[in-house]
Short mmCIF file of N, CA and C in Angstrom, two decimals:
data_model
loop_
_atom_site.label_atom_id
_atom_site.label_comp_id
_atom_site.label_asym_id
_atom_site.label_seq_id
_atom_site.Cartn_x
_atom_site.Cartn_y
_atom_site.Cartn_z
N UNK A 1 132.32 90.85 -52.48
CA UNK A 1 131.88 91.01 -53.84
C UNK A 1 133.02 90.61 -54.77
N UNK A 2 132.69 90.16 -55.66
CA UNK A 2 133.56 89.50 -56.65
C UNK A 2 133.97 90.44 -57.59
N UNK A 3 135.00 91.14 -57.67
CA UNK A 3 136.11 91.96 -58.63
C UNK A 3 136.29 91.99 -60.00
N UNK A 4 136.07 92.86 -61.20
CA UNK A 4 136.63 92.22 -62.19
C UNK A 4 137.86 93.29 -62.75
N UNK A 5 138.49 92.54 -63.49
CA UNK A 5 139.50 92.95 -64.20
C UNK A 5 138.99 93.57 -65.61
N UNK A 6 139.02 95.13 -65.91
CA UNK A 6 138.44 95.55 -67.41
C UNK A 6 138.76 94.52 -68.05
N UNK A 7 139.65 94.04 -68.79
CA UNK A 7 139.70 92.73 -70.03
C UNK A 7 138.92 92.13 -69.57
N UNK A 8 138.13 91.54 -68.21
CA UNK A 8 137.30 90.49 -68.21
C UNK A 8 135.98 90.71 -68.48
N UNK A 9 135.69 91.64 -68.75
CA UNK A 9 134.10 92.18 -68.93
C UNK A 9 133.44 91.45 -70.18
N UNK A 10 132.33 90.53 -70.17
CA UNK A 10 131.90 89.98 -71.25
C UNK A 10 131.47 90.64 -72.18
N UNK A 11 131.31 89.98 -73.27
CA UNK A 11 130.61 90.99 -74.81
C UNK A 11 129.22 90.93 -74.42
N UNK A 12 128.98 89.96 -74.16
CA UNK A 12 126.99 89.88 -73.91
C UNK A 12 126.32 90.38 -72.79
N UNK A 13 127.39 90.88 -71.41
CA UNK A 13 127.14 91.45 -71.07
C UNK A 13 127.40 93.30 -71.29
N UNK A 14 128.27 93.50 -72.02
CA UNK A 14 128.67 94.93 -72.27
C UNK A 14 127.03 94.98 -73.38
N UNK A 15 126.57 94.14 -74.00
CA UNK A 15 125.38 94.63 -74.97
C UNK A 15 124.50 94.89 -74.36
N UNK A 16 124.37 94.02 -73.09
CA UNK A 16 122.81 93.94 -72.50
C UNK A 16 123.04 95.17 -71.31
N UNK A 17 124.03 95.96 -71.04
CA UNK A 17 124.24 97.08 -70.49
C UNK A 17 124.10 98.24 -71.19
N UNK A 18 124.83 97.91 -72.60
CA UNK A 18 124.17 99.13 -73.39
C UNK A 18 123.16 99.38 -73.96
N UNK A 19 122.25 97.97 -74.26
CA UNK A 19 120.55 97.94 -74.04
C UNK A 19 119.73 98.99 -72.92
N UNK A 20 120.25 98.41 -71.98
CA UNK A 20 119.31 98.98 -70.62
C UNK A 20 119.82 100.00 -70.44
N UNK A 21 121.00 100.68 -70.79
CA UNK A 21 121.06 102.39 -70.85
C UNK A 21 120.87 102.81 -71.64
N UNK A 22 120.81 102.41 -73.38
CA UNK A 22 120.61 103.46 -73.80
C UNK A 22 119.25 102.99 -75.32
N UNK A 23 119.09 101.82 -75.14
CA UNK A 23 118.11 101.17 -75.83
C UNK A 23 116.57 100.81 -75.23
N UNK A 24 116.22 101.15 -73.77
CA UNK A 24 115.14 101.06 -73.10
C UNK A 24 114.02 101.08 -73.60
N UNK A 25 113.48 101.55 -74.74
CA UNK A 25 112.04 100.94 -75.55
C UNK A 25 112.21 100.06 -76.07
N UNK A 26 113.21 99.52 -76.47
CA UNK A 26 113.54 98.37 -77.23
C UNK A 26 113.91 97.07 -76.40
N UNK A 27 114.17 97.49 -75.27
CA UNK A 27 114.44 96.36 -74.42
C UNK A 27 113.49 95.96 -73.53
N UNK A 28 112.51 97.08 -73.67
CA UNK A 28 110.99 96.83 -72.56
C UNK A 28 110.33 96.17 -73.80
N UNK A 29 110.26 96.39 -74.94
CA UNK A 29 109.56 95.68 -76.03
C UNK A 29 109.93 94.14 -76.10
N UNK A 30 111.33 93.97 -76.03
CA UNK A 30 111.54 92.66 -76.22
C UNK A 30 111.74 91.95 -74.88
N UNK A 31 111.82 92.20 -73.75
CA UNK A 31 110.82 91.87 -73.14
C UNK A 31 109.75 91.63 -72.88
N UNK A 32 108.81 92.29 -72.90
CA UNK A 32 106.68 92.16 -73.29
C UNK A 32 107.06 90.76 -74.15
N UNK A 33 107.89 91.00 -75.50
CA UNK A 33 107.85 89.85 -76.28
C UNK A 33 108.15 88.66 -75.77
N UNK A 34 109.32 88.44 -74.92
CA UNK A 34 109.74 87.25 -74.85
C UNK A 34 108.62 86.82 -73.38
N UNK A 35 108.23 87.41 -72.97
CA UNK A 35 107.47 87.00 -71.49
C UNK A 35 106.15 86.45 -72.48
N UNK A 36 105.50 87.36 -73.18
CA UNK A 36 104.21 86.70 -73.96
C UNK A 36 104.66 85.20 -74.82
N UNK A 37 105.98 84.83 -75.48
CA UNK A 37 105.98 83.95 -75.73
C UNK A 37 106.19 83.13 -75.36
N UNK A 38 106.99 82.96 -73.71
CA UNK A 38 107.28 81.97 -72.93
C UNK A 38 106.29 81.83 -72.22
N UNK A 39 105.32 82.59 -71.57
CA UNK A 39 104.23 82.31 -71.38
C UNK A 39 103.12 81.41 -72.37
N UNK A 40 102.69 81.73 -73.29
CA UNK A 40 101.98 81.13 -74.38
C UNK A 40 102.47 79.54 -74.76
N UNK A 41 103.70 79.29 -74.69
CA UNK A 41 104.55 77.99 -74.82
C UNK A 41 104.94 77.27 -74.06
N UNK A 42 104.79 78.18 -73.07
CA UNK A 42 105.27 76.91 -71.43
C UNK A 42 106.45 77.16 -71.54
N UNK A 43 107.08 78.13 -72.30
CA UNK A 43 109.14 77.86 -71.76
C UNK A 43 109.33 77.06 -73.07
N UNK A 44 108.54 76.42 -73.85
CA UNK A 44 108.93 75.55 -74.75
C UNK A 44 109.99 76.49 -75.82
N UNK A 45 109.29 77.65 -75.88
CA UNK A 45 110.19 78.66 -76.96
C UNK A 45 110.80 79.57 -75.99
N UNK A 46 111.84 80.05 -76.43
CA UNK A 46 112.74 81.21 -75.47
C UNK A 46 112.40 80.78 -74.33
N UNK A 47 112.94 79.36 -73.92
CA UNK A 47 113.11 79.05 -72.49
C UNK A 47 114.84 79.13 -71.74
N UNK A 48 115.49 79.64 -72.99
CA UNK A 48 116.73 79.71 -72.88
C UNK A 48 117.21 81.23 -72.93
N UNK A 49 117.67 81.65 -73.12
CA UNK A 49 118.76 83.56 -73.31
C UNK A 49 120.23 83.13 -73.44
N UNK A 50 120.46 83.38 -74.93
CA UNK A 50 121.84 82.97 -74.93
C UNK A 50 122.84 81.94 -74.75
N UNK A 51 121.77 80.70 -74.34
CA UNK A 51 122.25 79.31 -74.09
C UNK A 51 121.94 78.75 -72.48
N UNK A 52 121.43 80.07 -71.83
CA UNK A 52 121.05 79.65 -70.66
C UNK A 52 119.72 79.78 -70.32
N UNK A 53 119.34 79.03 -68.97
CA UNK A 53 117.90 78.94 -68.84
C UNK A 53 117.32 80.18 -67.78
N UNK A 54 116.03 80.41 -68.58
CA UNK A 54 115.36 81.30 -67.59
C UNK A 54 114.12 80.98 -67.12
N UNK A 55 113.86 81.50 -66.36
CA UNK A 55 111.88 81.15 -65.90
C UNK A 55 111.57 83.08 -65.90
N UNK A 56 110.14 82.82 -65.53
CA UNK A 56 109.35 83.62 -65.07
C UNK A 56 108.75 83.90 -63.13
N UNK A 57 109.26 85.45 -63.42
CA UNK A 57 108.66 85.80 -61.87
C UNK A 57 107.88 86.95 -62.05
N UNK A 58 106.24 85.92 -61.59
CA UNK A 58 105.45 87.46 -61.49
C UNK A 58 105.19 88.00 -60.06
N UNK A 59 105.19 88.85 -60.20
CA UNK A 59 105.27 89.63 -59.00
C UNK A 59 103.87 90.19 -59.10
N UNK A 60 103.34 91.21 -57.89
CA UNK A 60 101.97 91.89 -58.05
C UNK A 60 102.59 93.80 -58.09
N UNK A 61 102.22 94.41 -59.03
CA UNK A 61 102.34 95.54 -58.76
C UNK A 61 102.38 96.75 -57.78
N UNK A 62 103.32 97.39 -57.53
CA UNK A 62 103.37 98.07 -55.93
C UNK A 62 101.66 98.94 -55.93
N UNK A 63 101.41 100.04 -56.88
CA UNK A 63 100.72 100.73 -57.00
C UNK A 63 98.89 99.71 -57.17
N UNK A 64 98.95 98.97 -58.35
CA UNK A 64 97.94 98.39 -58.93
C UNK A 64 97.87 97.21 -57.93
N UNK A 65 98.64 96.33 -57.99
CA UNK A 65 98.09 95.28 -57.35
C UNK A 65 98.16 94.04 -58.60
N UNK A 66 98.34 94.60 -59.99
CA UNK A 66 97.98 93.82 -60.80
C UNK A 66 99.34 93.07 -61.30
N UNK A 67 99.46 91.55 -61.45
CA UNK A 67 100.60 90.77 -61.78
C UNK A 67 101.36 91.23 -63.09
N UNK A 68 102.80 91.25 -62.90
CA UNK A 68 103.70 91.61 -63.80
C UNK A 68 104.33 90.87 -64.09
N UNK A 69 104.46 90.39 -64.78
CA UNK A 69 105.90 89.41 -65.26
C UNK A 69 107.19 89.86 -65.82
N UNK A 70 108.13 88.82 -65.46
CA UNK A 70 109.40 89.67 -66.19
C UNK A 70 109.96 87.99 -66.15
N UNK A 71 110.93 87.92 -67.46
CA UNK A 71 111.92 87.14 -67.54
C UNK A 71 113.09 87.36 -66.82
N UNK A 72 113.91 86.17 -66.45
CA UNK A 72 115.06 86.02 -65.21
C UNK A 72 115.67 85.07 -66.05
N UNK A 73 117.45 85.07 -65.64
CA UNK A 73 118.02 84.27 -65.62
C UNK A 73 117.55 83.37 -64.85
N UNK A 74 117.55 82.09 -64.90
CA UNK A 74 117.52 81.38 -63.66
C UNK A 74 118.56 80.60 -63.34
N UNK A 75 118.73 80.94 -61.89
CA UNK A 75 119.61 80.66 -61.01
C UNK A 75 119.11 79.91 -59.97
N UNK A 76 119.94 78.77 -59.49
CA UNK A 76 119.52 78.03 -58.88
C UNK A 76 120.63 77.66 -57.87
N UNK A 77 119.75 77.32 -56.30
CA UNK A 77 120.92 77.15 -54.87
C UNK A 77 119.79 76.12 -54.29
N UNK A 78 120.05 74.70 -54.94
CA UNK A 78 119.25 73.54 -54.39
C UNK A 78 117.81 74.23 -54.52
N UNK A 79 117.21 73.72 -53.77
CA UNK A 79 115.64 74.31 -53.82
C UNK A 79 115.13 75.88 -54.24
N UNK A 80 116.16 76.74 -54.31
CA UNK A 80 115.88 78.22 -54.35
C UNK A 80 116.19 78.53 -55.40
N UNK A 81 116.02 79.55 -55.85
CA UNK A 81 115.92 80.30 -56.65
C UNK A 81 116.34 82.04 -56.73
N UNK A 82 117.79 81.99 -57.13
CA UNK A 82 118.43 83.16 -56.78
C UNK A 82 118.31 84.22 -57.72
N UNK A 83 117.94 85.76 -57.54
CA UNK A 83 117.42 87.00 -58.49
C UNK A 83 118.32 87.48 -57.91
N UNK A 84 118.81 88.61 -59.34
CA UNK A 84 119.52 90.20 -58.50
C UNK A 84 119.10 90.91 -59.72
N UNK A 85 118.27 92.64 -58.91
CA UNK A 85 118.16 93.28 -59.40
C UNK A 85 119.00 94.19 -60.49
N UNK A 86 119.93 93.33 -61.51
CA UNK A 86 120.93 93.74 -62.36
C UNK A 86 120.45 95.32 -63.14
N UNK A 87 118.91 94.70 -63.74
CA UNK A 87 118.62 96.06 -64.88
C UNK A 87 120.26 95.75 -66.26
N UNK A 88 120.63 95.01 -66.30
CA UNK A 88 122.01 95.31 -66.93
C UNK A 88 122.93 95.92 -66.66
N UNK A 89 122.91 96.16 -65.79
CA UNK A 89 123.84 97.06 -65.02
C UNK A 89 123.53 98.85 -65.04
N UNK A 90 122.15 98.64 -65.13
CA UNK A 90 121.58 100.25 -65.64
C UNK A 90 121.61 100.65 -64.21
N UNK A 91 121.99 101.99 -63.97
CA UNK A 91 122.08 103.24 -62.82
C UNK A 91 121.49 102.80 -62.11
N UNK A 92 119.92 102.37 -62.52
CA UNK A 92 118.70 102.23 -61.40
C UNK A 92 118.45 100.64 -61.59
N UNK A 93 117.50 100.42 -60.32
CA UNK A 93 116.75 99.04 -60.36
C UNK A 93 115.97 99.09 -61.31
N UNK A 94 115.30 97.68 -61.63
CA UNK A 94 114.46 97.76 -62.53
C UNK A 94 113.25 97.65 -61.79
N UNK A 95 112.05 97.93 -62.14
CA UNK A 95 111.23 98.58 -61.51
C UNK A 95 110.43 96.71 -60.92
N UNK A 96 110.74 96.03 -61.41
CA UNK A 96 110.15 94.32 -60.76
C UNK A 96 111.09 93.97 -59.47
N UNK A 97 112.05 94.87 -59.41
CA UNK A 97 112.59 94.78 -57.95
C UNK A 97 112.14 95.32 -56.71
N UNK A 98 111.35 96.53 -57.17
CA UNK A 98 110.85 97.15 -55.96
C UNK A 98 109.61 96.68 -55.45
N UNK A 99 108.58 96.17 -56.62
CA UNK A 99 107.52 94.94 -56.46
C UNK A 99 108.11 94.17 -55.56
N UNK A 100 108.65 93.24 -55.92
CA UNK A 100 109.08 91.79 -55.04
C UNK A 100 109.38 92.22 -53.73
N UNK A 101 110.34 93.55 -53.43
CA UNK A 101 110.53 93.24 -51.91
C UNK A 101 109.07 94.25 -51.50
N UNK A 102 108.12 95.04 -52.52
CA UNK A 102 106.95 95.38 -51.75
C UNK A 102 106.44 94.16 -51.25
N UNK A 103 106.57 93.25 -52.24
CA UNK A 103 105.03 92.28 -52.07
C UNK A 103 105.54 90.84 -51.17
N UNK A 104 107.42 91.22 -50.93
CA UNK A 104 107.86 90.17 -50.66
C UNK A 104 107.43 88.61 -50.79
N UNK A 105 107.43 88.80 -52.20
CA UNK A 105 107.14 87.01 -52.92
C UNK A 105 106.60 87.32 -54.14
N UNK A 106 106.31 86.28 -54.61
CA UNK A 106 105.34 86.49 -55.82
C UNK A 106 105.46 84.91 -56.23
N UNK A 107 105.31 84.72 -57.84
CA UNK A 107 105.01 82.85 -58.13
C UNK A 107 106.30 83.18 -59.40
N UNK A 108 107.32 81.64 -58.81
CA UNK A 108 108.21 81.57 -59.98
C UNK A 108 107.14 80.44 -61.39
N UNK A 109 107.63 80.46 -62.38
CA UNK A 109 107.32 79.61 -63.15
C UNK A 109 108.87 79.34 -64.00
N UNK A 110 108.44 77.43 -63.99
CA UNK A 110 109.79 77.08 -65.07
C UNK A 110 108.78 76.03 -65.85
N UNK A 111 108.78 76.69 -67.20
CA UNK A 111 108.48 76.26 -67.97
C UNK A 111 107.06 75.46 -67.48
N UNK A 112 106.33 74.06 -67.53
CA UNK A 112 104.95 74.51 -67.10
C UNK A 112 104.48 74.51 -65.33
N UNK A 113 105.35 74.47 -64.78
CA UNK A 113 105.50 74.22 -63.62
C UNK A 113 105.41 75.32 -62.67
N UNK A 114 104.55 75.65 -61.70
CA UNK A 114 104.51 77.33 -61.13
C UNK A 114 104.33 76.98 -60.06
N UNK A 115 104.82 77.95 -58.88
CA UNK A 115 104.69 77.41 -57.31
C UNK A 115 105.12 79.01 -56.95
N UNK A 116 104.18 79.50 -55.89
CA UNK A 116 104.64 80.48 -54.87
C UNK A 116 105.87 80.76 -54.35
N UNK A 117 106.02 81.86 -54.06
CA UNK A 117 107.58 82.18 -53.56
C UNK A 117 107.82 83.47 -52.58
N UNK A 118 108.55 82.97 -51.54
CA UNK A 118 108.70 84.28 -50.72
C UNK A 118 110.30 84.66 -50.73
N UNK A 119 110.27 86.18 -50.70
CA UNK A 119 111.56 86.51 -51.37
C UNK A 119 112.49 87.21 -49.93
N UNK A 120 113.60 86.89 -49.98
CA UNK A 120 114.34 87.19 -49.09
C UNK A 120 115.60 88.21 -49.47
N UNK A 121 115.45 89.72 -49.21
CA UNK A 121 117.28 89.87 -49.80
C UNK A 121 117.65 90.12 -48.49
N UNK A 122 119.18 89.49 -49.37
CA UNK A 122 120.29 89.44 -48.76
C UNK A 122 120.86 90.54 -48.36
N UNK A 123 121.05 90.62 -47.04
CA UNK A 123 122.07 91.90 -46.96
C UNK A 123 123.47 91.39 -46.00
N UNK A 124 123.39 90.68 -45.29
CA UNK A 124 124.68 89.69 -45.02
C UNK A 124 125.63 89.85 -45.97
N UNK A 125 127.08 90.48 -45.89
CA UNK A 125 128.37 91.03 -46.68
C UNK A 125 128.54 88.75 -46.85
N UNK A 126 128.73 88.41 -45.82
CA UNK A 126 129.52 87.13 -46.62
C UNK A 126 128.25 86.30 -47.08
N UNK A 127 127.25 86.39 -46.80
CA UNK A 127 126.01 85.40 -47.48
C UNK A 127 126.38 86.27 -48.52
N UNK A 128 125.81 87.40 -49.12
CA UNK A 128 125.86 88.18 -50.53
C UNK A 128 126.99 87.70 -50.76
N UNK A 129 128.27 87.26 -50.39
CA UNK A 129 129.45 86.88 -51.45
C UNK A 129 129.20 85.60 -51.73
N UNK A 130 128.75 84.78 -51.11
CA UNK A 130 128.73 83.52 -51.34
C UNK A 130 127.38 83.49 -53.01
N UNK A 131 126.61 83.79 -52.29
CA UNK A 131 125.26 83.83 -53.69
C UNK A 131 125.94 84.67 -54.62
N UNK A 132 127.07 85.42 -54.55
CA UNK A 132 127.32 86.27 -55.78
C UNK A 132 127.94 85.54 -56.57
N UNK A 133 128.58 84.12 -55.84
CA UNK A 133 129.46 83.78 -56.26
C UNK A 133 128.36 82.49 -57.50
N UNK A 134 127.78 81.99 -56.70
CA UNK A 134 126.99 81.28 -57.43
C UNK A 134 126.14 81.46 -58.42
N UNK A 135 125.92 82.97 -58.72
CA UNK A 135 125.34 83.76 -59.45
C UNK A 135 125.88 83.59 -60.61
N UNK A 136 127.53 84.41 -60.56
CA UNK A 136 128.25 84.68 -61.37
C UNK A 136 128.87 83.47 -62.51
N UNK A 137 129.12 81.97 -61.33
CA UNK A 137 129.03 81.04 -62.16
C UNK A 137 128.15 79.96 -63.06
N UNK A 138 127.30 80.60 -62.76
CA UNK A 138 126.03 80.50 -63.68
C UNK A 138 125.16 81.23 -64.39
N UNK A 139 125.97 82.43 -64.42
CA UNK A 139 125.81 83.16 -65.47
C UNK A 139 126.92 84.83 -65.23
N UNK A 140 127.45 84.42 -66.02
CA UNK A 140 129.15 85.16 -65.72
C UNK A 140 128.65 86.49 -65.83
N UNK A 141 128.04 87.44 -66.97
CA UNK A 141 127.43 88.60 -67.32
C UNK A 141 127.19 89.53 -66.20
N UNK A 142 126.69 88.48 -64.87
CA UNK A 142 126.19 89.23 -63.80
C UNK A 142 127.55 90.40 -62.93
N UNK A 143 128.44 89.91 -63.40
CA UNK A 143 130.29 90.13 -63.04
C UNK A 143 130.13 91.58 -63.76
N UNK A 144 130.15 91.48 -65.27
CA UNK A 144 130.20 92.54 -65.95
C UNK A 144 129.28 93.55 -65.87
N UNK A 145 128.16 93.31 -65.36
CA UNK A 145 126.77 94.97 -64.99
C UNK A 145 127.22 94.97 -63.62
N UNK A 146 128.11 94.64 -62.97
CA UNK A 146 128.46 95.10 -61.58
C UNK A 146 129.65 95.92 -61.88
N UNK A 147 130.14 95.35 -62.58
CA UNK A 147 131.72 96.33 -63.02
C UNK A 147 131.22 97.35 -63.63
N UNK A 148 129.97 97.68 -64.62
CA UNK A 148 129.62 98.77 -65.46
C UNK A 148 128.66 99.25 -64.76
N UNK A 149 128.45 99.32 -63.09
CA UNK A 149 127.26 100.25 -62.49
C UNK A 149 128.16 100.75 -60.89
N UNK A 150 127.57 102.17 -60.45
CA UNK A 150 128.22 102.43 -59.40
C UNK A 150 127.32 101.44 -58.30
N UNK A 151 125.96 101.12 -58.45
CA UNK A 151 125.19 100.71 -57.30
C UNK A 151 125.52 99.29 -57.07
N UNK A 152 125.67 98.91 -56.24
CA UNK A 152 125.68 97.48 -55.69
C UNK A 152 124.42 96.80 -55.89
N UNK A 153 124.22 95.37 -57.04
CA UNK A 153 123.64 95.14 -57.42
C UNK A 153 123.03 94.06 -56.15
N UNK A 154 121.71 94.13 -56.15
CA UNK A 154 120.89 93.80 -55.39
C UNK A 154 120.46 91.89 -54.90
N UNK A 155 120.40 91.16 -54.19
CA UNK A 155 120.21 90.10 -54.62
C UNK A 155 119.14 89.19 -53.33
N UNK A 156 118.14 88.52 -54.41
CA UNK A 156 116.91 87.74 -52.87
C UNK A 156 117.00 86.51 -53.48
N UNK A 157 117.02 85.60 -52.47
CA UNK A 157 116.45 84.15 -52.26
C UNK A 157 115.11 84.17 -52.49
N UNK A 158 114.76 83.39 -53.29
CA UNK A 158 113.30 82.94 -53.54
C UNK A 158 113.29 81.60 -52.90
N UNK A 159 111.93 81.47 -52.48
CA UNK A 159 111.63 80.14 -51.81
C UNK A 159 110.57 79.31 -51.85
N UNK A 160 110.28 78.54 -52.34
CA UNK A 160 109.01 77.99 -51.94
C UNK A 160 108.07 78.25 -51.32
N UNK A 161 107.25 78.84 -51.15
CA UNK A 161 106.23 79.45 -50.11
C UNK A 161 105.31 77.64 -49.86
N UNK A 162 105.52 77.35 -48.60
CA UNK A 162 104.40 75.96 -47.78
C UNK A 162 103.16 76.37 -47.78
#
């Protein structure tokens, strides 16, 4: 796992940690928001967060059955598509993590483009360092909700489902 040094902790990630601990209606709201508008637009609007790109992963509900969506960084390892259950570095998972490894898969979408996906986590100590690593350099933040949570943040390969 990749280390940080307190001075290295990002600002955008120290916000989006103190979102998800202590702003949680407001961050499930703007979420709903940004998923309804990237949905509605194809990614055309808020296909980005902060300068980087995200897609959509819906998953099917553990209980219901019924599809959820949530916005993701997106991360990318050649053909795949790399998630970790960050939450911002909040105490707990976020609740679209426990979906995915129920339902193990669900459908990514980038922008208008959607294809099935079966989800794999990692529990391999040097595979997890390697994807952490690729994580982190494509979107650094992920460094800082690991430094601001006791739990070891979670991480699956998405794949193409044939």
């Amino acid at each position: 796992m990749v280390e940080n040094k307190p001075g290295s902790l990002t600002f955008s990630g120290r916000f989006a940690h103190f979102g998800s601990t202590h702003l949680t209606t407001i961050s499930r709201w703007q979420g709903r928001l940004h998923n309804t508008l990237y949905q509605r637009f194809s990614g055309g609007v808020l296909g980005k967060w902060m300068g980087r790109p995200v897609f959509q992963l819906i998953v099917p509900g553990r209980k219901s059955g019924e599809p959820r969506p949530v916005i993701l960084m997106l991360v990318r390892d050649g053909d795949d598509v790399l998630v970790t259950g960050s939450f911002g570095g909040n105490p707990k998972p976020p609740n679209w993590w426990g979906n995915l490894v129920a339902a193990g898969g669900g459908e990514v979408r980038v922008g208008r483009e959607s294809w099935p996906v079966t989800a794999r986590v990692i529990t391999d100590p040097a595979e997890y360092s390697a994807y952490w690593r690729i994580m982190v350099a494509q979107y650094p933040d992920y460094a800082t909700y690991q430094a601001l949570t006791s739990r070891k943040l979670p991480i699956a390969v998405l794949t193409r489902a044939s």
